[in-house]
Amino acid sequence: MFVTHLESALDGARLPADTLHTTHRDKPLWVRYDLKALGNSISKKELKEREPTLWRYREFLPVPKRARPVSLGEIITPLIQAEPLGHHFGVKKLWLKDESRLPTGSFKSRGMALAITMARHFGVKKIALPTAGNAGAAAAAYAAIAGMEAYVFMPEDTPKVNQIETILYGARAFLVNGLITDCGRIVREGTNRLGWHDLSTLREPYRIEGKKTMGLELAEQFNWKLPDVIIYPTGGGTGLIGMWKAFKELRELDWLENTTMPRLVAVQSDGCCPIVKAFEAGRRFAEPFPNAHTVASGIRVPSALGDFMILDAIRESGGTAVAVEEGRIIEWLKLASQMAGLSICPESAACIGALEKLVSEKWLKPDESVIVFNTASALKYIEKFDIELPQIDIKKEISWETIASYL
Ligand SMILES: *Cc1c(COP(=O)(O)O)cnc(C)c1O
């Protein structure tokens, strides 16, 4: 369609886009478009008429005309105004963008829909990836309908639901007594030995393009005037990087009504915050984070291949990186779920913690518009909750006093 070439994110080297690529000198690749031709081929008005899925943005996506999308029904996710939650933290305009409604219950499906579509187009039969949980499940589901074999490697304490769903979709899944970085090493060896195509975060160029649709959608939902601040949980960084790429492409097309771009906030747990450390130190590359631990498994990424891309995006946007207290994530999760009526995942609960912090530090002003992405459903993390319900014994007389005492 409008793809011109691939470009190394670090040194700008150009590569042809008509064959399968992974990285260039071990650094990620951008997909580049002829934005002028793209802008001439589609208008905002035409876009409005299209089906409400991420494929409505096809001109902005790398899928060639003759390639059929591998799709499970990637809906436009709802933007939900969370007034009580916003008021609680002192912001007037807070929205949650609920990504838990996408196929396999997390935003990972956006990236996998594109990565697997392109992999199939290039004739790939076997894919493999390391995962903190949700990426593996999404890859397994898309591989299933694309007729590919999927090999998934996850840390042994990956949420049980992620383990089960990955198997249900027919992937070969393995538990590894290490972190996602250790799983990644196994995958890279397997690409040589067993001919797998590596779908690791940023080790192929198309997952970013799928994540880009979060930014395109947000812009369209806000009538092309983006909000002031976007708070996003950051692991490998594709979400943040993809969104920023979307905003930059829209700006170059002159589609945005904004005078200033949204400030991006990358959120991590203080149990694993390599990006925050690098941001604070003014560095472009992050050091691997030792003894990484957090209940928010999606952001337990001690070392990200795209660290410089994340840090560049945050800085270019005038944003910031925030580490929140690991010990309070479940507290924010419960509070946000109760106040918003949505099942908020631990990664996004960390973002609620960041909201609290940024308002108290006055980095965020009460009348600024704020988006928090709910990247997955809390229901994927059942073993993280220590919940016991009071029991009623129907063989005895029902104690209404006891029931009333719980209200
Ligand atoms: C993967 C994941 C993240 C981190 O996303 P990146 O874009 O890789 O930084 C956040 N939340 C959840 C639920 C995830 O599965």
XYZ file of C-alpha atoms and ligand atoms in Angstrom:
422
model
C 0.000 0.000 0.000
C 1.924 3.073 1.193
C 4.966 1.426 2.759
C 8.185 2.702 1.214
C 10.845 0.911 3.285
C 11.975 -0.245 6.714
C 14.362 1.925 8.690
C 16.721 1.034 11.512
C 15.563 2.882 14.620
C 19.124 3.482 15.764
C 21.234 4.238 12.700
C 18.595 5.039 10.078
C 19.744 2.323 7.645
C 17.142 1.600 4.939
C 15.929 -1.920 4.207
C 13.460 -3.135 1.599
C 9.971 -3.839 2.957
C 9.060 -6.646 0.566
C 10.855 -9.430 2.440
C 10.747 -10.744 5.991
C 13.014 -8.857 8.383
C 13.586 -9.065 12.095
C 16.132 -6.555 13.475
C 19.036 -4.638 11.927
C 22.338 -5.001 13.837
C 20.210 -6.190 16.760
C 18.137 -2.989 16.861
C 14.453 -2.563 15.963
C 13.081 -1.424 12.609
C 10.487 1.232 11.831
C 8.021 0.803 8.985
C 8.070 3.982 6.859
C 5.256 5.214 4.627
C 4.764 7.669 1.813
C 2.640 9.887 4.037
C 1.903 12.363 1.288
C 0.342 9.705 -0.920
C -1.385 8.232 2.121
C -2.914 11.597 2.997
C -4.164 12.064 -0.561
C -5.823 8.658 -0.610
C -8.075 8.927 2.444
C -9.984 11.611 4.312
C -11.204 11.724 7.890
C -14.738 11.715 6.547
C -14.224 8.508 4.561
C -12.638 6.909 7.580
C -15.737 7.630 9.632
C -17.896 5.467 7.359
C -15.787 2.352 7.773
C -16.229 -0.757 9.909
C -15.435 -0.200 13.598
C -12.289 -2.342 13.783
C -8.587 -1.568 13.662
C -8.592 -2.491 9.956
C -10.370 0.786 9.236
C -6.890 2.328 9.409
C -5.563 0.095 6.624
C -3.780 2.919 4.789
C -1.703 3.427 7.944
C -0.884 -0.282 8.130
C 1.753 -2.334 6.292
C -0.584 -5.028 4.941
C -0.189 -5.368 1.145
C -3.352 -5.335 -0.960
C -3.134 -9.008 -1.853
C -2.592 -10.135 1.778
C -5.644 -11.185 3.787
C -5.717 -9.870 7.388
C -5.586 -12.473 10.153
C -8.369 -11.151 12.325
C -10.373 -12.189 15.376
C -12.572 -9.085 15.465
C -10.379 -6.270 16.808
C -13.011 -3.770 17.900
C -12.573 -0.066 18.537
C -12.203 -0.103 22.309
C -14.475 2.132 24.364
C -13.341 5.331 26.021
C -15.077 5.485 29.348
C -15.288 8.680 31.311
C -14.363 7.839 34.893
C -15.680 10.839 36.784
C -15.780 9.472 40.332
C -12.281 8.020 39.949
C -11.010 11.282 38.485
C -12.595 13.311 41.290
C -11.039 11.005 43.846
C -7.587 11.967 42.576
C -8.418 15.591 41.783
C -8.676 15.562 37.985
C -11.829 16.695 36.221
C -11.381 14.933 32.886
C -10.274 11.313 33.192
C -11.018 8.598 30.662
C -10.178 4.925 30.724
C -9.593 3.272 27.379
C -10.640 -0.308 27.971
C -8.410 -2.628 25.994
C -9.565 -5.684 27.937
C -12.386 -6.122 25.400
C -10.066 -7.019 22.569
C -9.575 -10.658 21.476
C -7.772 -12.635 24.228
C -8.578 -9.880 26.715
C -5.589 -7.583 26.302
C -4.180 -4.945 23.948
C -1.563 -7.486 22.817
C -4.001 -8.646 20.128
C -3.461 -5.400 18.192
C 0.221 -6.130 17.674
C -0.254 -9.829 17.036
C -2.999 -9.293 14.442
C -0.504 -7.302 12.374
C 2.600 -9.380 13.114
C 0.869 -12.659 12.220
C -0.829 -11.169 9.165
C 2.575 -10.086 7.852
C 4.276 -13.336 8.889
C 1.678 -15.349 6.973
C 2.060 -13.059 3.987
C 5.797 -13.821 3.965
C 5.180 -17.571 4.227
C 6.072 -18.147 7.897
C 4.875 -21.497 9.298
C 6.307 -21.461 12.819
C 6.475 -18.581 15.246
C 8.019 -18.356 18.714
C 8.166 -15.759 21.446
C 8.985 -15.103 25.083
C 6.097 -13.657 27.074
C 5.084 -12.274 30.430
C 1.690 -13.834 29.645
C -0.647 -11.827 27.437
C 1.552 -11.684 24.342
C 1.871 -15.470 24.348
C -1.889 -15.949 24.573
C -2.534 -13.457 21.785
C 0.163 -14.942 19.551
C -1.246 -18.428 20.129
C -4.762 -17.337 19.158
C -3.709 -15.576 15.939
C -1.304 -18.374 15.020
C -4.199 -20.814 15.435
C -6.356 -19.151 12.790
C -3.365 -18.470 10.560
C -2.536 -22.190 10.593
C 0.904 -21.698 12.155
C 2.737 -23.563 14.874
C 3.392 -21.392 17.933
C 6.111 -21.936 20.544
C 5.700 -19.865 23.693
C 8.195 -19.493 26.554
C 7.100 -17.940 29.832
C 8.511 -17.451 33.336
C 7.262 -20.176 35.694
C 5.230 -17.690 37.770
C 3.299 -16.352 34.758
C -0.411 -15.961 35.635
C -2.178 -19.342 35.372
C -4.892 -17.965 33.095
C -2.220 -16.979 30.542
C -0.755 -20.481 30.701
C -4.164 -22.081 30.172
C -5.318 -19.840 27.331
C -2.037 -20.292 25.450
C -2.524 -24.078 25.561
C -6.222 -23.787 24.687
C -5.303 -22.037 21.449
C -3.069 -24.968 20.589
C 0.399 -23.496 21.139
C 3.340 -25.428 22.558
C 4.040 -23.597 25.806
C 6.977 -23.969 28.197
C 7.640 -22.678 31.709
C 11.129 -21.324 32.320
C 12.714 -20.809 35.738
C 13.861 -17.293 34.866
C 12.631 -13.953 33.592
C 11.261 -12.898 30.193
C 14.798 -11.994 29.120
C 15.876 -15.618 29.751
C 12.891 -16.841 27.717
C 13.992 -14.494 24.928
C 17.412 -16.115 24.834
C 15.835 -19.540 24.295
C 13.704 -18.192 21.447
C 16.686 -16.626 19.714
C 18.573 -19.918 19.838
C 15.498 -21.693 18.504
C 15.238 -19.386 15.507
C 18.600 -20.750 14.317
C 18.116 -24.369 15.333
C 14.443 -24.927 14.547
C 13.619 -22.216 12.010
C 11.155 -20.251 14.123
C 10.177 -16.715 13.213
C 10.883 -14.583 16.291
C 7.851 -12.529 17.387
C 9.566 -11.068 20.473
C 8.758 -7.461 21.301
C 10.444 -5.199 18.713
C 12.364 -8.066 17.105
C 10.070 -7.795 14.098
C 8.720 -4.466 12.773
C 4.964 -5.086 12.625
C 3.761 -5.389 16.223
C 4.448 -1.638 16.617
C 2.234 -0.952 13.603
C -0.602 -2.839 15.293
C -0.097 -0.923 18.543
C -0.107 2.270 16.524
C -3.853 1.816 16.092
C -4.287 2.727 19.788
C -3.060 6.208 18.926
C -5.079 6.458 15.705
C -8.218 5.334 17.500
C -7.713 7.737 20.354
C -7.236 10.640 17.947
C -10.382 9.732 16.027
C -12.408 9.209 19.222
C -11.399 12.688 20.390
C -12.267 14.186 17.036
C -8.583 14.672 16.142
C -7.746 16.773 19.171
C -5.667 14.614 21.457
C -5.866 14.838 25.262
C -3.179 16.528 27.358
C -1.718 13.497 29.109
C -1.606 9.752 28.374
C -0.641 7.404 31.176
C 0.564 4.017 30.000
C 2.124 0.960 31.695
C 5.513 0.298 30.154
C 7.215 -3.063 29.776
C 8.815 -3.698 26.390
C 7.406 -0.368 25.294
C 5.598 -1.192 22.046
C 2.391 0.464 23.217
C 4.026 3.778 24.017
C 6.310 3.705 20.983
C 3.447 2.738 18.666
C 1.177 5.470 19.954
C 3.857 8.112 19.568
C 4.513 6.932 16.015
C 0.794 7.299 15.276
C 0.738 10.845 16.638
C 3.794 11.834 14.640
C 2.340 10.419 11.425
C -0.964 12.210 12.057
C 0.860 15.441 12.766
C 2.831 15.132 9.546
C -0.451 14.579 7.675
C -1.755 17.716 9.385
C -4.742 15.776 10.731
C -4.395 16.911 14.353
C -6.136 19.932 15.821
C -3.659 20.046 18.700
C -1.258 22.899 19.211
C 0.764 20.793 21.646
C 1.186 17.019 21.580
C 0.010 14.842 24.491
C 2.621 14.253 27.202
C 3.333 10.548 27.502
C 3.805 9.045 30.952
C 5.586 5.683 31.119
C 4.639 3.829 34.290
C 6.620 1.063 35.963
C 6.674 -0.576 39.382
C 9.547 0.261 41.729
C 10.154 -3.507 41.677
C 11.182 -3.231 38.011
C 11.809 0.267 36.646
C 14.767 0.360 34.241
C 13.149 3.004 32.019
C 12.373 5.300 34.944
C 15.960 5.023 36.168
C 17.335 5.907 32.729
C 14.854 8.773 32.346
C 15.860 10.243 35.688
C 19.553 9.864 34.912
C 19.110 11.631 31.565
C 20.333 8.583 29.633
C 19.083 7.302 26.269
C 19.738 3.628 27.101
C 18.653 1.723 30.204
C 20.658 -0.604 32.440
C 19.187 -4.084 33.040
C 17.146 -3.925 36.273
C 18.370 -6.388 38.922
C 15.969 -8.743 40.783
C 12.947 -7.600 38.803
C 9.697 -8.372 40.574
C 6.109 -7.097 40.328
C 2.562 -8.511 40.401
C 2.033 -6.533 37.204
C 3.643 -9.254 35.107
C 3.157 -7.365 31.817
C 5.599 -4.699 32.951
C 8.160 -7.051 34.467
C 10.688 -6.421 31.718
C 14.160 -5.849 33.215
C 15.748 -4.959 29.893
C 13.916 -3.597 26.828
C 15.381 -3.756 23.316
C 13.582 -0.512 22.460
C 14.691 1.405 25.572
C 15.980 4.335 23.499
C 12.768 4.439 21.463
C 10.670 4.618 24.646
C 12.908 7.278 26.189
C 12.978 9.334 22.985
C 9.161 9.264 22.789
C 8.707 10.320 26.412
C 11.179 13.192 26.054
C 9.940 14.389 22.659
C 6.407 14.529 24.053
C 7.438 16.500 27.137
C 6.299 13.575 29.256
C 7.807 11.708 32.167
C 8.497 8.253 33.600
C 7.125 7.250 36.981
C 7.867 4.313 39.276
C 5.097 3.502 41.748
C 5.229 1.486 44.946
C 4.932 -2.216 44.220
C 3.213 -2.811 47.559
C 0.258 -0.571 46.665
C -0.624 -1.904 43.194
C -3.376 -4.256 44.385
C -4.836 -1.443 46.530
C -5.074 0.857 43.450
C -6.464 -2.047 41.434
C -9.328 -2.575 43.870
C -10.021 1.131 44.247
C -10.053 1.804 40.498
C -12.168 -1.286 39.713
C -14.731 -0.275 42.345
C -14.881 3.346 41.303
C -14.934 2.728 37.565
C -16.920 -0.522 37.335
C -14.187 -1.986 35.148
C -11.830 -4.871 35.743
C -8.542 -2.951 35.991
C -5.376 -5.023 35.470
C -2.374 -4.585 37.818
C -0.348 -2.852 35.077
C -3.037 -0.185 34.734
C -3.504 -0.055 38.501
C 0.127 1.100 38.564
C -0.989 3.912 36.241
C -3.617 4.920 38.797
C -0.765 5.142 41.312
C 1.110 7.354 38.859
C -1.983 9.552 38.495
C -2.050 10.003 42.265
C 1.636 10.900 42.307
C 1.550 13.299 39.340
C -1.425 15.223 40.729
C 0.195 15.546 44.158
C 3.417 16.777 42.554
C 1.336 19.215 40.477
C 2.884 17.824 37.278
C -0.705 17.188 36.263
C -3.176 20.078 36.568
C -6.778 19.489 37.707
C -8.327 20.678 34.444
C -6.059 18.753 32.081
C -7.566 15.857 30.137
C -6.054 12.496 31.047
C -6.272 9.021 29.517
C -5.318 5.868 31.369
C -5.152 2.733 29.256
C -6.596 -0.411 30.824
C -4.351 -2.810 28.927
C -5.992 -6.064 30.064
C -8.633 -7.548 32.319
C -7.889 -8.118 36.009
C -9.528 -11.528 35.572
C -6.287 -12.811 34.082
C -4.540 -12.445 37.440
C -6.799 -14.454 39.732
C -4.018 -15.898 41.881
C -2.867 -12.397 42.823
C -6.037 -11.808 44.833
C -6.431 -12.986 48.311
C -10.221 -12.924 48.376
C -12.396 -15.064 50.611
C -16.139 -14.693 50.634
C -18.168 -15.120 53.813
C -20.017 -18.437 53.696
C -23.656 -19.167 54.311
C -24.574 -22.616 55.649
C -28.077 -23.444 54.401
C -28.352 -26.362 56.810
C -28.517 -23.834 59.619
C -30.785 -20.878 60.169
C -29.696 -17.948 58.028
C -28.144 -15.213 60.108
C -29.480 -11.974 58.649
C -27.541 -10.057 61.218
C -24.318 -11.441 59.805
C -25.410 -10.629 56.238
C -26.407 -7.099 57.228
C -23.045 -6.595 58.894
C -21.349 -7.022 55.498
C -23.292 -4.238 53.815
C 2.532 -6.359 27.723
C 1.716 -5.614 28.673
C 2.040 -4.305 29.079
C 3.299 -3.623 28.615
O 3.172 -3.201 27.322
P 4.341 -2.748 26.373
O 3.659 -2.049 25.295
O 5.054 -3.980 25.939
O 5.244 -1.852 27.157
C 1.160 -3.637 29.886
N 0.025 -4.215 30.341
C -0.307 -5.470 30.024
C -1.547 -6.055 30.563
C 0.516 -6.212 29.158
O 0.157 -7.452 28.836
